[in-house]
XYZ file of C-alpha atoms in Angstrom:
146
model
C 0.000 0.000 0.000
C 2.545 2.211 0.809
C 4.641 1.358 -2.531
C 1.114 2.609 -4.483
C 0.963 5.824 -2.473
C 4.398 6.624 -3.561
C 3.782 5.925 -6.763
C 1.238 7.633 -6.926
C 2.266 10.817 -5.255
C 5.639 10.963 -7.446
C 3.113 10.702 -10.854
C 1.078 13.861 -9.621
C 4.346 15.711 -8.398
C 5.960 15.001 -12.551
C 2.693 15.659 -13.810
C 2.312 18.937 -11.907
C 5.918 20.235 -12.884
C 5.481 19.632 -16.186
C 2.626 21.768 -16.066
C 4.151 24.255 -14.498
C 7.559 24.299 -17.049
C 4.734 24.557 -20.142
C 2.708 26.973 -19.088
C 5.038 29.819 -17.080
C 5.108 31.780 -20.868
C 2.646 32.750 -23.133
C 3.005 30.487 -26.481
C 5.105 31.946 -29.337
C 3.792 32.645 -32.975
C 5.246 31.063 -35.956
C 4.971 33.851 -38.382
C 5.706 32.888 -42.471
C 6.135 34.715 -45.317
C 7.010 32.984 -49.006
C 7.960 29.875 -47.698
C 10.168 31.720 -45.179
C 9.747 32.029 -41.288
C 10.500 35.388 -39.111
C 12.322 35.266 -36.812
C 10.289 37.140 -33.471
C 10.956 38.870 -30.054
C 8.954 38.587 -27.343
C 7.557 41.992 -26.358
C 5.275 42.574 -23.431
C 2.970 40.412 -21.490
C 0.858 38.945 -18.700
C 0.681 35.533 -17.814
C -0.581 33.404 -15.117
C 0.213 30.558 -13.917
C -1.815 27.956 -11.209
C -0.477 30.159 -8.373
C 0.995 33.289 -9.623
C 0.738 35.759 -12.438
C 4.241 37.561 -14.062
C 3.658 40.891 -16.141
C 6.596 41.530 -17.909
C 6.679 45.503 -19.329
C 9.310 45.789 -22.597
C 10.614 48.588 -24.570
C 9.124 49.664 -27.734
C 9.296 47.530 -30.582
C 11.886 49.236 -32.794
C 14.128 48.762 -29.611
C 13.465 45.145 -28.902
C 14.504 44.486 -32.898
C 17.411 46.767 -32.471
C 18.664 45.432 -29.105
C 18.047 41.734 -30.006
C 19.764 41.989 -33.682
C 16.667 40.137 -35.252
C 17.582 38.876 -38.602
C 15.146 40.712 -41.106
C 13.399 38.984 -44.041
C 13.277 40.213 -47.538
C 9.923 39.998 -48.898
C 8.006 40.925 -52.081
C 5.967 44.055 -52.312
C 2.070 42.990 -51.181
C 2.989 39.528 -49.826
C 0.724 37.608 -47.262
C 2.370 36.950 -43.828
C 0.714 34.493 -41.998
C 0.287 34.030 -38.143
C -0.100 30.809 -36.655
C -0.295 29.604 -32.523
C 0.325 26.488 -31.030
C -2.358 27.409 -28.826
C -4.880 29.456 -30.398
C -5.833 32.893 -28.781
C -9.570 33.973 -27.786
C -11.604 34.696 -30.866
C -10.548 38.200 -32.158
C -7.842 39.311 -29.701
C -5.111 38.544 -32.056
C -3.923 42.270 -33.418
C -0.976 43.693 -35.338
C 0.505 46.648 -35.504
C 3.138 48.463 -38.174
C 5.696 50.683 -35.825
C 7.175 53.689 -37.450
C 9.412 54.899 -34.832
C 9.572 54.180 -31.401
C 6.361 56.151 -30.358
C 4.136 56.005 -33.658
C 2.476 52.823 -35.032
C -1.003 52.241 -36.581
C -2.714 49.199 -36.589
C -2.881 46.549 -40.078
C -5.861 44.595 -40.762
C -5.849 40.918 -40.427
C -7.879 38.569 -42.422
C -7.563 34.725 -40.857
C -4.171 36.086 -39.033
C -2.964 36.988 -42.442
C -1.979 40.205 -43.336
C -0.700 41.849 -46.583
C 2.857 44.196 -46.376
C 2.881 47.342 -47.922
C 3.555 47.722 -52.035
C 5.984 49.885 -51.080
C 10.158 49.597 -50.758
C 11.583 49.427 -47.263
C 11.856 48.051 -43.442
C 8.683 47.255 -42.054
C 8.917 46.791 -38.037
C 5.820 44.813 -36.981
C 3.971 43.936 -33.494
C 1.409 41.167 -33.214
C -0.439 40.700 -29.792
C -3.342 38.230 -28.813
C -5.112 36.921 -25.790
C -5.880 33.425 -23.813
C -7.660 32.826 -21.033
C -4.291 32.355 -19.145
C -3.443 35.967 -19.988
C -1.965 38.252 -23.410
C 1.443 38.785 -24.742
C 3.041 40.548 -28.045
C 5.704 39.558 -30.192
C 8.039 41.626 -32.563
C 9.208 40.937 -35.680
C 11.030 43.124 -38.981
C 10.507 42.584 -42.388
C 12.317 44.053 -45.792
C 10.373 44.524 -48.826
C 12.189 44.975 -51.932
């Protein structure tokens, strides 16, 4: 009896830290562009856990690309970026947002997390944000179109 008891307290102690290492961060896009993926930053967010919830504050967007060195992908002029979850957010919280400089931006539509880049020559710096029930988060990213 005891051997069971163990057992079974050592199954629920594995099953509850595994729960706790996959769920202490908000789940990370996979964002693709002609057959290419982007590489992204994580920006700001809230998440909770069973116990606890971390809010994590970042800087603006153009800094998180510039401090982090992301690689930027060359892309055609009007091409269809796609963004994709592991774990899909609540309906219609996922948002995106074109970043001019550090304190302008304007929001891009989205149709079925795709969205088309401008027609126009130049670096594009880009933040997507959603929400789940554990909580929200953004993610950066920076595109070329040539």
């Amino acid at each position: 009896m005891k051997k069971v008891l163990i057992s079974l307290l050592a199954v629920v102690v594995l099953v509850g830290g595994i729960y706790f290492v996959f769920n202490l961060k908000p789940p990370k896009p996979t964002i693709t562009i002609e057959n290419n993926t982007v590489e992204v930053a994580q920006g700001s967010y809230c998440w909770g856990g069973l116990i606890n919830v971390q809010c994590v504050d970042k800087i603006s967007p153009p800094d998180i690309i510039k401090h982090q060195k992301l690689k930027t992908v060359v892309v055609s002029p009007g091409a269809e970026l796609k963004i994709e979850f592991n774990r899909k957010p609540l309906e219609n919280t996922l948002s995106a947002s074109i970043w001019f400089n550090k304190n302008e931006m304007e929001n891009v539509r989205l149709n079925d997390n795709v969205l088309l880049v401008p027609k126009e020559k130049g670096v594009y710096i880009y933040s997507v944000s959603a929400h789940w029930e554990k909580g929200s988060s953004s993610y950066d990213f920076v595109i070329e179109v040539k």
